[in-house]
Amino acid sequence: MPLLCKIRMFKPLLTAVALASVLLCASIAVAQNVTPASPQPESVQRFIGMFSDPDVQRFLQQQSQTAKTAAEPPLETRNADPSFSEFTMRFRAHASSLLGAIQSFPQETMRGGAVLERDIQANGGTRPIFLVAAFVAVGLAAQWLFWWISAGWRSWMARAPFATVRERVIALTARLLWAACYVLSFGLGSIGFFLMFQWPPVIREVVVGYLFAIVVFRLASALFEVFLAPNAEEEGRFRVLPITRDAADHWTKRLGYLIGWYAFGWVTIRLLGTLGFSVPARQLVAYALGLVLLVIGIEAVWRRPVQLAAGQAGRIGLRARNWLWTVYFVAVWLLWVVGAMKLFWIAVVCAALPGAIALTKASVDNILRSSAAEEDGHKRGTVVSVIVERGIRAALIVGAIVLLADALGIRLTQMTMQDSPALRLVRGLLSAGIILLVLDLAWNVVKVLIDRKLGDTEAVLEVGSERERRRTRLRTLLPILRNFLMILFVAIAIMMALSSLGVEIGPLIAGAGVVGVAIGFGAQTVVKDVISGMFYLLDDAFRVGEYIQSGSYKGTVESFSLRSIKLRHHRGAVYIVPFSELGAVQNMSRDWVIEKMTITITYDSDIEKARKIIKKIGLELFEDPEFKPTTIEPLKMQGIDSLGDSGLLLRMKVMTLPGQQFTLKRRALRMIHEAFNENGIKLAVPTVQVSGGKDDAVAAAAQQTLAAHNAAAAANPA
């Protein structure tokens, strides 16, 4: 458009004239209303007509916004920390203003009292304190009415069970809703009834403000009563935070006092502004009210029950910890007084955020814990508890970042529109933090799923069944899968965090690959162990709990690592064997096992009778409730295996589940021995018979000579 092209030539001039033109038009309109209209020059008419063009108006608006943005100092300049000298001068000015407020406070009090007295006289002389008391009484009456109406609701809550997660969530939601309605009835009865009438402005601000503070105090007390439940043991209620009764009663009162006094102070400071008090005077009153908060906090720390920290294993004692908290509270209050608000908010967030995260985790775990009692004493989380707890943790961290950004004067929305090394670093750190939070949530969900699956496989099922084989295989593979996924998540988190910080991860990955190849060549044995272990697992060669033998190594498989297996010998020794040294594996715990036994009977024994006895014993053991679940085929005699030196060698066999053959073998041999003795079947034993001829007389004579010599030696001891 040619008109816009001409206007852009006068861009600096039009930017300066934009505001003046509005004043010019207003002055012309006023002049027309006061004096008769006079003919305007043609150039003035063209100038005024130019401003009526929509394109010109749009262009001027854009230029005005651009000029405003250019006039603002850069983000780094606005957020730059002051020097020590500037901070000293600022503190000096702040201190002098407070000293001046101390001197002028009586005059300001008299002036504010006069403003309040005028409204009191206009209202007929009724003091605000009497109005507050009267409408508090009205609110209590409305609260009592709600209490009477909700009698059925309260009786249901008193009987509500807390055994399962669903019951706990429903009961807590009902109690929170009832507490909110209970306090809301007080607020509607007091504030709502007060606002139905016309009141002078100052009295309205005073009464409504303090009624609002009372509502906030009662609401906080009701919420703490629900969450901490100091009388849970007596009333059968559920305590969200798992602490002792004394600690719950202590913190319910102190936290309620803190919030109530803060609400009272906040309302008081606002009312002082309404009454015309200066900013230094209001700051002086705020610091004085803050001293009460400081005293409440220190008293709460020093008088907290010992049971609250009895189970906490710390490197410092309870008394030293209380002194540290006292010093911290005093330091935070002093930072607030001297006006170092940036350091104040940093100190508050750094102390409050870890505590809020810990309390959130304990509360969520307590509410969403499984109702089934864990026999091993281990607490297992659920997917819902992990999502809720990590979601609240992420919300707390994001809220802390937003609060610190606002306190430090950092505009997060403008960080994306400006570019500098510092801003790029900050944006990268924020992106890396978000990535770590998301991956932390994903990893914890996967970890909980794997751990719960492992927990489900702890119970031993029917030996030799398909479900038992599947259970042992899961207990073998799931720990390895968990370790692998942990390494994978850590690697992904590191790579994505570095990428968000502006680091080129392509060369890093390539370099890592080269280093990996070099390490692979230098550590071929380790690589061989890892690969061999993968193939053993793919072949399902052994599982946790199975008894295997490989060369000179044998024992029960206890656990795996990436490169080795742990075998527990039946005598107690533990073998840590690398996978590459296993070689051929003999698995003695799969499907079934045949145990063969041999006994030797004399040649004159009745073989058929012995066979029937063994068969009868085998059937009895097969029907025995102790051995029936583990016996596949009953004990039976296979026949005469060989003709021995001392008797007939009979061979027997029995088929059982792996590992169950030893007990049955010992019982069977004992029963066979007893049955053979009862039926006259003798077990053959090796015998040696020595016989001789003429040498017997010589041996007898020698024996007599030796006896005589011994008798003579005994008669003459000297």
XYZ file of C-alpha atoms in Angstrom:
718
model
C 0.000 0.000 0.000
C 1.530 3.373 -0.999
C 0.146 5.135 2.035
C 1.881 2.762 4.427
C 5.117 3.099 2.500
C 5.029 6.827 3.036
C 4.198 6.431 6.697
C 7.149 4.055 7.295
C 9.447 6.823 6.092
C 8.310 8.915 9.073
C 8.419 6.032 11.539
C 10.425 7.842 14.278
C 8.263 10.920 14.033
C 4.928 9.070 14.089
C 5.997 7.018 17.072
C 6.561 10.174 19.094
C 3.434 11.925 17.789
C 1.018 8.999 18.402
C 0.155 10.016 21.952
C 0.171 13.735 21.173
C -2.404 13.243 18.427
C -4.931 11.896 20.925
C -4.467 14.967 23.113
C -4.730 17.195 20.057
C -8.035 15.665 18.986
C -9.393 16.017 22.525
C -8.409 19.681 22.658
C -10.049 20.320 19.279
C -13.274 18.715 20.475
C -13.267 20.851 23.618
C -12.599 23.969 21.594
C -15.522 23.172 19.294
C -17.854 22.863 22.256
C -16.704 26.155 23.735
C -16.174 28.451 20.704
C -17.838 28.600 17.338
C -16.399 26.389 14.659
C -13.761 28.010 12.459
C -12.649 26.705 9.094
C -9.633 24.338 9.364
C -6.738 24.394 6.908
C -6.716 21.697 4.304
C -3.423 20.220 5.608
C -4.917 19.778 9.100
C -7.949 18.051 7.640
C -5.699 15.655 5.707
C -3.683 14.961 8.872
C -6.812 14.174 10.886
C -8.205 12.047 8.076
C -4.960 10.077 7.945
C -5.452 8.992 11.606
C -8.948 7.767 10.813
C -7.492 5.189 8.402
C -7.650 1.662 10.069
C -4.285 0.674 8.591
C -2.653 3.735 10.119
C -4.226 3.033 13.507
C -3.059 -0.595 13.417
C 0.451 0.485 12.444
C 0.636 3.061 15.244
C -0.524 0.485 17.776
C 2.196 -1.931 16.681
C 4.825 0.783 16.867
C 3.643 1.765 20.342
C 3.983 -1.821 21.566
C 7.426 -2.121 19.963
C 8.566 1.075 21.610
C 7.270 -0.131 24.967
C 9.124 -3.435 24.627
C 12.307 -1.669 23.587
C 12.017 0.674 26.559
C 11.943 -2.244 28.990
C 15.368 -3.308 30.251
C 16.641 -6.721 29.154
C 15.757 -9.731 31.261
C 19.315 -10.152 32.425
C 19.442 -6.481 33.502
C 16.185 -6.687 35.425
C 17.163 -9.897 37.156
C 20.747 -8.911 37.841
C 21.577 -9.180 41.515
C 22.484 -5.895 43.198
C 26.005 -5.299 44.369
C 26.935 -5.292 48.035
C 26.992 -1.515 48.142
C 23.555 -1.292 46.556
C 22.209 -3.857 49.006
C 23.744 -1.915 51.904
C 22.173 1.351 50.767
C 18.840 -0.373 50.241
C 18.964 -1.851 53.744
C 19.891 1.543 55.142
C 16.907 3.147 53.457
C 14.683 0.332 54.682
C 15.916 0.701 58.254
C 15.504 4.479 58.182
C 11.935 4.106 56.903
C 11.167 1.736 59.774
C 12.636 4.178 62.295
C 10.548 6.928 60.791
C 7.487 4.679 60.989
C 8.149 4.142 64.710
C 8.141 7.902 65.274
C 5.076 8.563 63.136
C 3.109 5.505 64.209
C 1.144 7.299 66.992
C 0.017 10.018 64.565
C -0.954 7.448 61.932
C -2.817 5.460 64.560
C -4.780 8.544 65.586
C -5.531 9.365 61.956
C -6.694 5.814 61.215
C -8.749 5.787 64.397
C -10.430 8.981 63.286
C -11.344 7.424 59.936
C -12.774 4.393 61.718
C -14.618 6.571 64.243
C -16.390 8.463 61.474
C -17.794 5.225 60.051
C -18.741 4.062 63.534
C -20.661 7.275 64.162
C -22.333 6.965 60.765
C -23.422 3.454 61.762
C -24.980 4.601 65.015
C -21.973 4.056 67.263
C -21.764 0.265 66.972
C -18.205 -0.940 67.460
C -16.776 -3.466 64.939
C -15.730 -5.804 67.758
C -19.369 -6.211 68.820
C -20.392 -6.790 65.202
C -17.724 -9.473 64.811
C -18.861 -11.194 68.020
C -22.532 -11.007 67.007
C -22.013 -12.455 63.564
C -19.657 -15.127 64.908
C -22.562 -16.153 67.124
C -24.836 -16.247 64.057
C -22.247 -18.398 62.267
C -22.035 -20.782 65.219
C -25.816 -21.089 65.193
C -25.760 -21.957 61.478
C -22.953 -24.433 62.175
C -24.990 -26.079 64.934
C -27.930 -26.335 62.536
C -25.733 -28.134 59.989
C -24.433 -30.418 62.756
C -27.995 -31.362 63.662
C -29.042 -31.899 60.041
C -25.993 -34.067 59.231
C -26.472 -36.521 62.118
C -26.983 -39.432 59.709
C -23.915 -38.415 57.731
C -21.787 -38.376 60.896
C -23.072 -41.729 62.084
C -22.213 -43.279 58.712
C -18.690 -41.828 58.878
C -18.252 -43.239 62.378
C -19.019 -46.746 61.064
C -17.106 -46.411 57.790
C -14.459 -49.164 57.361
C -10.837 -48.500 56.342
C -9.689 -51.990 55.359
C -9.288 -51.534 51.582
C -7.973 -48.693 49.472
C -11.434 -47.964 48.082
C -12.961 -47.774 51.557
C -10.223 -45.446 52.777
C -10.579 -43.099 49.803
C -14.387 -42.987 50.137
C -14.246 -42.377 53.893
C -11.601 -39.649 53.603
C -13.509 -37.933 50.788
C -16.689 -37.997 52.858
C -14.892 -36.550 55.885
C -13.255 -33.803 53.824
C -16.587 -32.898 52.239
C -18.298 -32.841 55.633
C -15.557 -30.656 57.138
C -15.793 -28.217 54.218
C -19.591 -28.022 54.540
C -19.281 -27.609 58.307
C -16.985 -24.596 57.961
C -18.953 -23.272 54.961
C -22.102 -23.225 57.080
C -20.276 -21.035 59.593
C -19.027 -18.737 56.819
C -22.455 -18.383 55.230
C -24.067 -17.778 58.592
C -21.583 -15.091 59.629
C -20.255 -13.354 56.508
C -23.316 -14.005 54.367
C -25.727 -12.678 56.968
C -23.510 -9.620 57.532
C -23.470 -8.767 53.828
C -27.258 -8.769 53.683
C -27.240 -5.303 55.286
C -25.765 -1.976 54.238
C -22.703 -0.980 56.229
C -20.169 1.846 55.983
C -17.110 0.903 53.874
C -14.527 0.818 56.668
C -16.729 -1.176 59.054
C -17.553 -3.585 56.251
C -13.841 -4.129 55.556
C -13.037 -4.647 59.238
C -15.859 -7.062 60.028
C -15.676 -9.072 56.805
C -11.882 -9.276 57.029
C -11.792 -10.699 60.548
C -14.736 -12.991 59.875
C -12.764 -14.276 56.873
C -9.719 -14.860 59.110
C -11.883 -16.836 61.544
C -13.259 -18.948 58.666
C -9.722 -19.656 57.426
C -8.627 -20.684 60.937
C -11.603 -23.005 61.399
C -11.164 -24.504 57.921
C -7.469 -25.223 58.552
C -8.266 -26.791 61.922
C -10.969 -28.971 60.346
C -8.640 -30.149 57.569
C -5.875 -31.013 60.028
C -8.422 -32.894 62.122
C -9.274 -34.992 59.071
C -5.724 -35.642 57.876
C -3.940 -36.083 61.222
C -6.928 -37.441 63.242
C -5.462 -36.981 66.748
C -8.313 -39.050 68.269
C -8.238 -41.803 65.642
C -7.748 -44.588 68.218
C -10.839 -43.531 70.185
C -13.155 -42.692 67.285
C -12.111 -45.466 64.892
C -10.898 -42.976 62.279
C -8.067 -43.210 59.790
C -4.880 -41.129 60.125
C -3.504 -40.135 56.739
C 0.001 -39.363 57.969
C 1.460 -42.386 59.806
C 2.572 -40.718 63.067
C 1.833 -41.318 66.724
C -1.241 -39.991 68.492
C 0.748 -37.484 70.586
C 2.478 -36.141 67.497
C -0.839 -35.852 65.643
C -2.409 -33.909 68.528
C 0.666 -31.663 68.816
C 0.883 -30.716 65.150
C -2.883 -30.367 64.687
C -2.953 -27.582 67.270
C 0.293 -25.837 66.259
C -0.383 -25.820 62.537
C -3.893 -24.523 63.169
C -2.479 -21.713 65.319
C 0.077 -20.822 62.655
C -2.461 -20.556 59.853
C -4.994 -18.743 62.045
C -2.463 -16.150 63.191
C -1.192 -15.694 59.629
C -4.750 -15.057 58.417
C -5.317 -12.585 61.272
C -2.087 -10.756 60.457
C -2.785 -10.647 56.732
C -6.233 -9.150 57.319
C -4.801 -6.658 59.820
C -2.164 -5.403 57.389
C -4.742 -4.929 54.645
C -7.052 -3.059 57.004
C -4.213 -0.753 58.029
C -3.813 0.157 54.370
C -7.535 0.865 54.185
C -7.236 3.158 57.215
C -4.454 5.149 55.540
C -1.344 3.777 57.252
C 1.889 4.232 55.313
C 3.846 1.320 53.888
C 6.661 1.500 56.516
C 4.065 1.538 59.300
C 2.361 -1.520 57.875
C 5.743 -3.245 57.536
C 6.486 -2.473 61.165
C 3.210 -4.065 62.277
C 3.827 -7.054 59.981
C 7.250 -7.693 61.508
C 5.767 -7.507 64.995
C 3.041 -9.994 64.057
C 5.679 -12.180 62.427
C 7.419 -12.470 65.792
C 4.383 -14.365 67.055
C 4.686 -16.794 64.130
C 8.365 -17.217 64.967
C 7.577 -18.007 68.608
C 4.878 -20.519 67.612
C 7.271 -22.274 65.238
C 10.103 -22.483 67.784
C 7.724 -23.681 70.512
C 6.310 -26.346 68.172
C 9.795 -27.663 67.440
C 11.027 -27.764 71.029
C 7.854 -29.236 72.523
C 7.158 -31.841 69.862
C 6.779 -35.400 71.181
C 9.946 -37.476 71.313
C 8.113 -40.393 69.658
C 8.000 -38.406 66.437
C 11.743 -38.723 66.011
C 12.374 -41.904 67.997
C 12.438 -44.114 64.936
C 14.538 -41.757 62.876
C 18.149 -42.783 62.633
C 20.156 -39.592 62.353
C 23.730 -38.510 62.852
C 22.733 -35.680 65.186
C 20.637 -35.826 68.314
C 17.185 -34.423 68.889
C 18.447 -31.428 70.870
C 20.959 -30.446 68.182
C 18.255 -30.823 65.551
C 15.950 -28.517 67.513
C 18.681 -25.901 67.746
C 19.239 -26.100 63.985
C 15.534 -25.533 63.342
C 15.542 -22.608 65.767
C 18.483 -20.985 64.008
C 16.785 -21.562 60.667
C 13.509 -19.934 61.785
C 15.325 -16.924 63.215
C 17.436 -16.561 60.067
C 14.350 -16.687 57.832
C 12.601 -14.058 59.961
C 15.691 -11.802 59.831
C 15.889 -12.162 56.034
C 12.273 -11.053 55.850
C 12.893 -8.089 58.165
C 15.970 -6.810 56.314
C 14.138 -7.072 52.999
C 16.270 -9.826 51.418
C 13.201 -11.401 49.857
C 15.089 -13.412 47.256
C 17.154 -15.172 49.893
C 14.020 -15.475 52.032
C 12.074 -17.385 49.378
C 15.079 -19.527 48.467
C 15.490 -20.536 52.130
C 11.764 -21.244 52.522
C 11.521 -23.360 49.368
C 14.723 -25.304 50.067
C 13.397 -26.344 53.479
C 9.716 -26.792 52.619
C 10.047 -28.742 49.355
C 11.897 -31.830 50.715
C 9.566 -31.968 53.705
C 6.466 -31.693 51.529
C 7.742 -34.458 49.242
C 8.499 -36.765 52.195
C 5.097 -36.136 53.804
C 3.353 -36.695 50.462
C 5.102 -40.023 49.936
C 4.290 -41.241 53.450
C 0.642 -40.155 53.171
C 0.058 -41.658 49.721
C 1.729 -44.934 50.704
C -0.426 -45.066 53.832
C -3.697 -44.364 51.995
C -3.094 -46.549 48.955
C -1.289 -49.418 50.651
C -2.573 -52.903 49.902
C -5.096 -54.278 52.348
C -3.496 -57.731 52.344
C -0.975 -58.181 55.124
C 2.536 -58.884 53.896
C 3.914 -61.936 55.663
C 7.504 -60.989 54.928
C 7.038 -57.469 56.257
C 7.931 -55.769 52.962
C 5.725 -52.954 51.694
C 4.841 -53.222 48.046
C 3.555 -50.193 46.197
C 0.873 -50.107 43.570
C 0.803 -48.440 40.179
C -1.845 -46.000 41.389
C 0.202 -45.024 44.445
C 3.300 -44.469 42.315
C 1.411 -42.335 39.780
C -0.281 -40.273 42.495
C 2.863 -39.840 44.581
C 5.111 -38.977 41.638
C 2.435 -36.716 40.156
C 2.133 -34.761 43.391
C 5.923 -34.618 43.640
C 6.154 -33.201 40.118
C 3.429 -30.650 40.926
C 5.305 -29.594 44.075
C 8.572 -29.194 42.177
C 6.929 -27.201 39.375
C 5.114 -25.044 41.919
C 8.389 -24.374 43.744
C 10.051 -23.366 40.470
C 7.200 -20.992 39.594
C 7.265 -19.499 43.101
C 11.019 -18.956 42.997
C 10.800 -17.474 39.494
C 8.169 -15.006 40.672
C 10.141 -14.144 43.815
C 13.382 -13.670 41.883
C 11.671 -11.584 39.184
C 12.226 -14.112 36.404
C 9.529 -14.117 33.745
C 9.327 -17.662 32.477
C 7.164 -16.651 29.508
C 9.771 -14.171 28.278
C 12.602 -16.674 28.534
C 11.416 -18.283 25.298
C 11.467 -14.926 23.471
C 15.051 -14.002 24.382
C 18.322 -15.725 23.774
C 21.557 -15.634 25.724
C 23.958 -18.230 27.112
C 22.493 -17.925 30.605
C 18.920 -18.232 29.372
C 19.792 -21.202 27.188
C 21.351 -22.892 30.208
C 18.286 -22.185 32.360
C 15.922 -23.453 29.649
C 18.059 -26.557 29.280
C 18.024 -27.214 33.015
C 14.241 -26.852 33.138
C 13.822 -29.193 30.165
C 16.229 -31.693 31.712
C 14.302 -31.555 34.982
C 11.008 -32.254 33.201
C 12.582 -35.159 31.301
C 13.973 -36.635 34.516
C 10.588 -36.326 36.230
C 8.819 -38.132 33.365
C 11.416 -40.902 33.170
C 11.406 -41.254 36.955
C 7.641 -41.783 36.840
C 7.952 -44.330 34.007
C 10.754 -46.243 35.756
C 8.904 -46.403 39.074
C 5.757 -47.694 37.360
C 7.760 -50.418 35.589
C 9.645 -51.262 38.797
C 6.408 -51.604 40.774
C 4.909 -53.872 38.110
C 7.978 -56.134 38.139
C 8.202 -56.204 41.936
C 4.523 -57.057 42.306
C 4.914 -59.836 39.745
C 7.874 -61.152 41.709
C 5.791 -60.966 44.874
C 3.081 -63.031 43.227
C 5.635 -65.732 42.403
C 6.874 -66.209 45.966
C 4.282 -68.834 46.855
C 5.421 -72.345 45.904
C 2.854 -74.170 43.764
C 2.406 -77.871 43.047
C 5.798 -79.382 42.457
C 6.347 -80.346 38.833
C 3.250 -78.579 37.511
C 3.294 -76.224 34.557
C 2.405 -73.284 36.784
C 5.349 -74.062 39.065
C 7.728 -74.204 36.096
C 6.352 -70.881 34.848
C 6.795 -69.400 38.329
C 10.431 -70.413 38.593
C 11.128 -69.098 35.100
C 9.590 -65.731 35.980
C 11.664 -65.532 39.155
C 14.719 -66.155 37.028
C 14.052 -63.644 34.252
C 12.274 -60.753 36.018
C 15.261 -59.573 38.142
C 17.446 -59.554 35.033
C 14.766 -57.629 33.115
C 14.518 -55.092 35.946
C 18.271 -54.474 35.950
C 18.325 -54.166 32.179
C 15.454 -51.658 32.161
C 17.094 -49.632 34.923
C 20.282 -49.301 32.870
C 18.212 -48.438 29.800
C 16.228 -45.733 31.608
C 19.371 -44.217 33.097
C 21.053 -44.106 29.684
C 17.984 -42.532 28.046
C 17.662 -39.972 30.853
C 21.314 -38.952 30.592
C 21.194 -38.644 26.813
C 17.952 -36.649 26.748
C 19.113 -34.376 29.576
C 22.381 -33.637 27.773
C 20.471 -32.995 24.563
C 18.164 -30.522 26.319
C 21.242 -28.724 27.683
C 22.473 -28.198 24.130
C 25.078 -30.968 24.083
C 25.375 -32.781 20.739
C 24.781 -36.400 21.700
C 25.507 -37.783 18.197
C 29.302 -37.599 18.568
C 28.910 -38.716 22.169
C 27.036 -41.855 21.112
C 29.585 -42.535 18.380
C 32.442 -42.069 20.834
C 30.729 -44.318 23.335
C 30.395 -46.969 20.629
C 34.106 -46.779 19.845
C 34.962 -46.958 23.545
C 32.580 -49.909 23.892
C 34.325 -51.761 21.072
C 37.714 -51.095 22.646
C 36.483 -52.269 26.032
C 34.984 -55.329 24.362
C 38.347 -56.270 22.875
C 40.105 -55.626 26.157
C 37.580 -57.518 28.260
C 36.715 -60.463 26.048
C 36.177 -62.739 29.034
C 33.562 -60.440 30.522
C 31.811 -60.089 27.172
C 31.931 -63.855 26.748
C 30.392 -64.288 30.192
C 27.539 -61.889 29.405
C 26.765 -63.423 26.013
C 26.983 -66.956 27.396
C 24.553 -66.018 30.145
C 22.101 -64.630 27.595
C 22.144 -67.900 25.656
C 21.776 -69.977 28.821
C 18.665 -67.961 29.684
C 17.294 -68.211 26.154
C 17.761 -71.989 26.263
C 16.080 -72.100 29.683
C 18.975 -74.204 30.938
C 18.320 -73.491 34.610
C 16.103 -71.410 36.858
C 16.259 -70.028 40.345
C 15.758 -72.844 42.866
C 16.919 -75.681 40.591
C 19.788 -78.011 41.424
C 22.397 -78.215 38.659
C 25.864 -79.649 38.154
C 28.546 -78.526 35.750
C 31.948 -80.108 36.028
C 33.101 -79.789 39.613
C 30.428 -77.187 40.416
C 27.051 -78.225 41.715
C 24.375 -76.717 43.877
C 21.027 -74.904 43.950
C 20.729 -71.806 41.772
C 20.216 -68.826 44.097
C 20.589 -65.788 41.832
C 22.135 -64.329 38.676
C 24.139 -61.332 37.643
C 25.039 -60.188 34.164
C 28.160 -62.361 34.078
C 27.886 -65.062 36.755
C 25.616 -67.475 38.578
C 25.483 -68.180 42.313
C 25.225 -71.851 43.305
C 24.555 -73.016 46.867
C 26.086 -76.435 47.561
C 24.022 -78.828 49.659
C 26.699 -78.594 52.348
C 26.402 -74.815 52.500
C 29.261 -73.624 50.316
C 28.517 -70.953 47.684
C 30.009 -71.039 44.186
C 30.150 -67.850 42.084
C 30.675 -69.275 38.609
C 31.092 -67.140 35.453
C 28.768 -68.245 32.673
C 31.650 -68.924 30.290
C 33.041 -71.579 32.688
C 29.835 -73.585 33.054
C 30.020 -75.581 29.858
C 27.582 -78.493 29.736
C 24.966 -78.192 32.472
C 23.310 -81.162 34.167
C 19.938 -80.018 35.477
C 18.665 -82.347 38.203
C 15.413 -80.513 38.859
C 13.424 -80.879 35.662
C 10.271 -82.956 35.076
C 11.071 -86.267 36.834
C 13.875 -88.431 38.211
C 14.347 -92.209 38.528
C 16.018 -93.492 41.658
C 17.490 -97.004 41.513
C 18.218 -99.110 44.597
C 19.889 -102.495 45.113
C 19.754 -104.994 47.963
C 21.460 -108.370 48.385
C 19.682 -111.424 49.803
C 21.037 -114.899 50.516
C 20.963 -117.609 47.872
C 18.453 -119.689 49.796
C 15.882 -116.840 49.961
C 12.471 -116.980 48.215
C 12.819 -114.535 45.335
C 9.121 -114.506 44.425
C 8.182 -113.745 47.995
C 10.723 -110.909 48.090
C 9.258 -109.477 44.846
C 5.737 -109.480 46.263
C 6.889 -107.819 49.478
C 8.665 -105.054 47.541
C 5.631 -104.532 45.315
C 3.339 -104.279 48.322
C 5.621 -101.739 49.983
C 5.741 -99.719 46.744
C 1.931 -99.559 46.569
C 1.697 -98.552 50.228
C 4.133 -95.685 49.679
C 2.305 -94.662 46.517
C -0.944 -94.308 48.486
C 0.715 -92.590 51.423
C -0.511 -88.924 51.597
C 3.060 -87.822 52.291
C 4.508 -89.323 49.102
C 1.549 -89.540 46.745
C 1.831 -85.928 45.373
C 5.520 -86.430 44.561
C 5.528 -90.060 43.318
C 5.010 -90.613 39.603
C 5.501 -94.408 39.442
C 5.480 -96.705 42.513
C 8.439 -98.699 43.738
C 8.883 -102.065 42.010
C 11.519 -104.757 41.654
C 13.134 -105.128 38.270
C 14.600 -108.568 39.002
C 17.974 -110.141 39.777
C 20.718 -107.842 38.645
C 23.661 -110.196 39.277
C 24.900 -113.187 41.302
C 27.184 -111.794 43.941
C 29.840 -113.382 46.107
C 27.592 -113.354 49.137
C 24.076 -113.493 47.612
C 21.582 -112.419 44.967
C 21.649 -108.709 43.959
C 18.075 -107.417 43.469
C 17.489 -104.086 41.625
C 14.503 -101.773 42.285
C 13.444 -98.400 40.888
C 10.970 -95.605 41.629
C 10.040 -92.456 39.634
C 9.415 -89.228 41.566
C 9.530 -85.496 41.109
C 13.032 -83.994 41.226
C 14.434 -83.684 44.724
C 11.781 -85.907 46.335
C 13.446 -89.282 45.749
C 15.765 -89.218 48.760
C 13.057 -89.157 51.423
C 11.098 -91.917 49.701
C 14.241 -94.039 49.297
C 15.058 -93.906 52.999
C 11.500 -94.823 53.974
C 11.362 -97.685 51.437
C 14.650 -99.261 52.578
C 13.535 -99.158 56.211
C 10.204 -100.832 55.382
C 11.890 -103.493 53.226
C 14.335 -104.324 56.006
C 11.523 -104.753 58.531
C 9.359 -106.801 56.141
C 12.219 -109.147 55.207
C 12.984 -109.826 58.870
C 9.335 -110.636 59.540
C 9.118 -113.027 56.556
C 12.428 -114.860 57.123
C 14.262 -113.365 54.158
C 17.842 -112.775 55.164
C 19.979 -110.018 53.744
C 23.346 -111.349 52.586
C 26.468 -110.064 54.316
C 30.084 -110.760 53.396
C 31.690 -113.567 55.558
C 35.281 -114.795 55.888
C 36.063 -118.399 56.980
C 39.584 -119.339 58.055
C 40.583 -123.055 58.243
C 43.960 -124.899 58.800
C 45.680 -128.409 59.238
C 48.957 -129.527 61.058
C 49.949 -125.995 61.854
C 47.202 -125.865 64.497
C 49.273 -127.858 67.044
C 52.287 -125.634 66.558
C 50.120 -122.558 67.104
C 48.641 -124.043 70.310
C 52.109 -124.844 71.709
C 53.316 -121.347 70.947
C 50.298 -119.924 72.708
C 51.016 -122.006 75.825
C 54.682 -120.936 75.898
C 53.672 -117.264 75.638
C 51.183 -117.633 78.506
C 53.834 -119.228 80.746
C 56.312 -116.456 80.000
C 53.756 -113.805 80.914
C 52.975 -115.572 84.237
C 56.691 -115.711 85.173
C 57.137 -112.032 84.405
C 54.210 -111.183 86.635
C 55.664 -113.251 89.546
C 59.126 -111.569 89.365
C 58.477 -107.878 88.654
C 62.085 -106.898 89.496
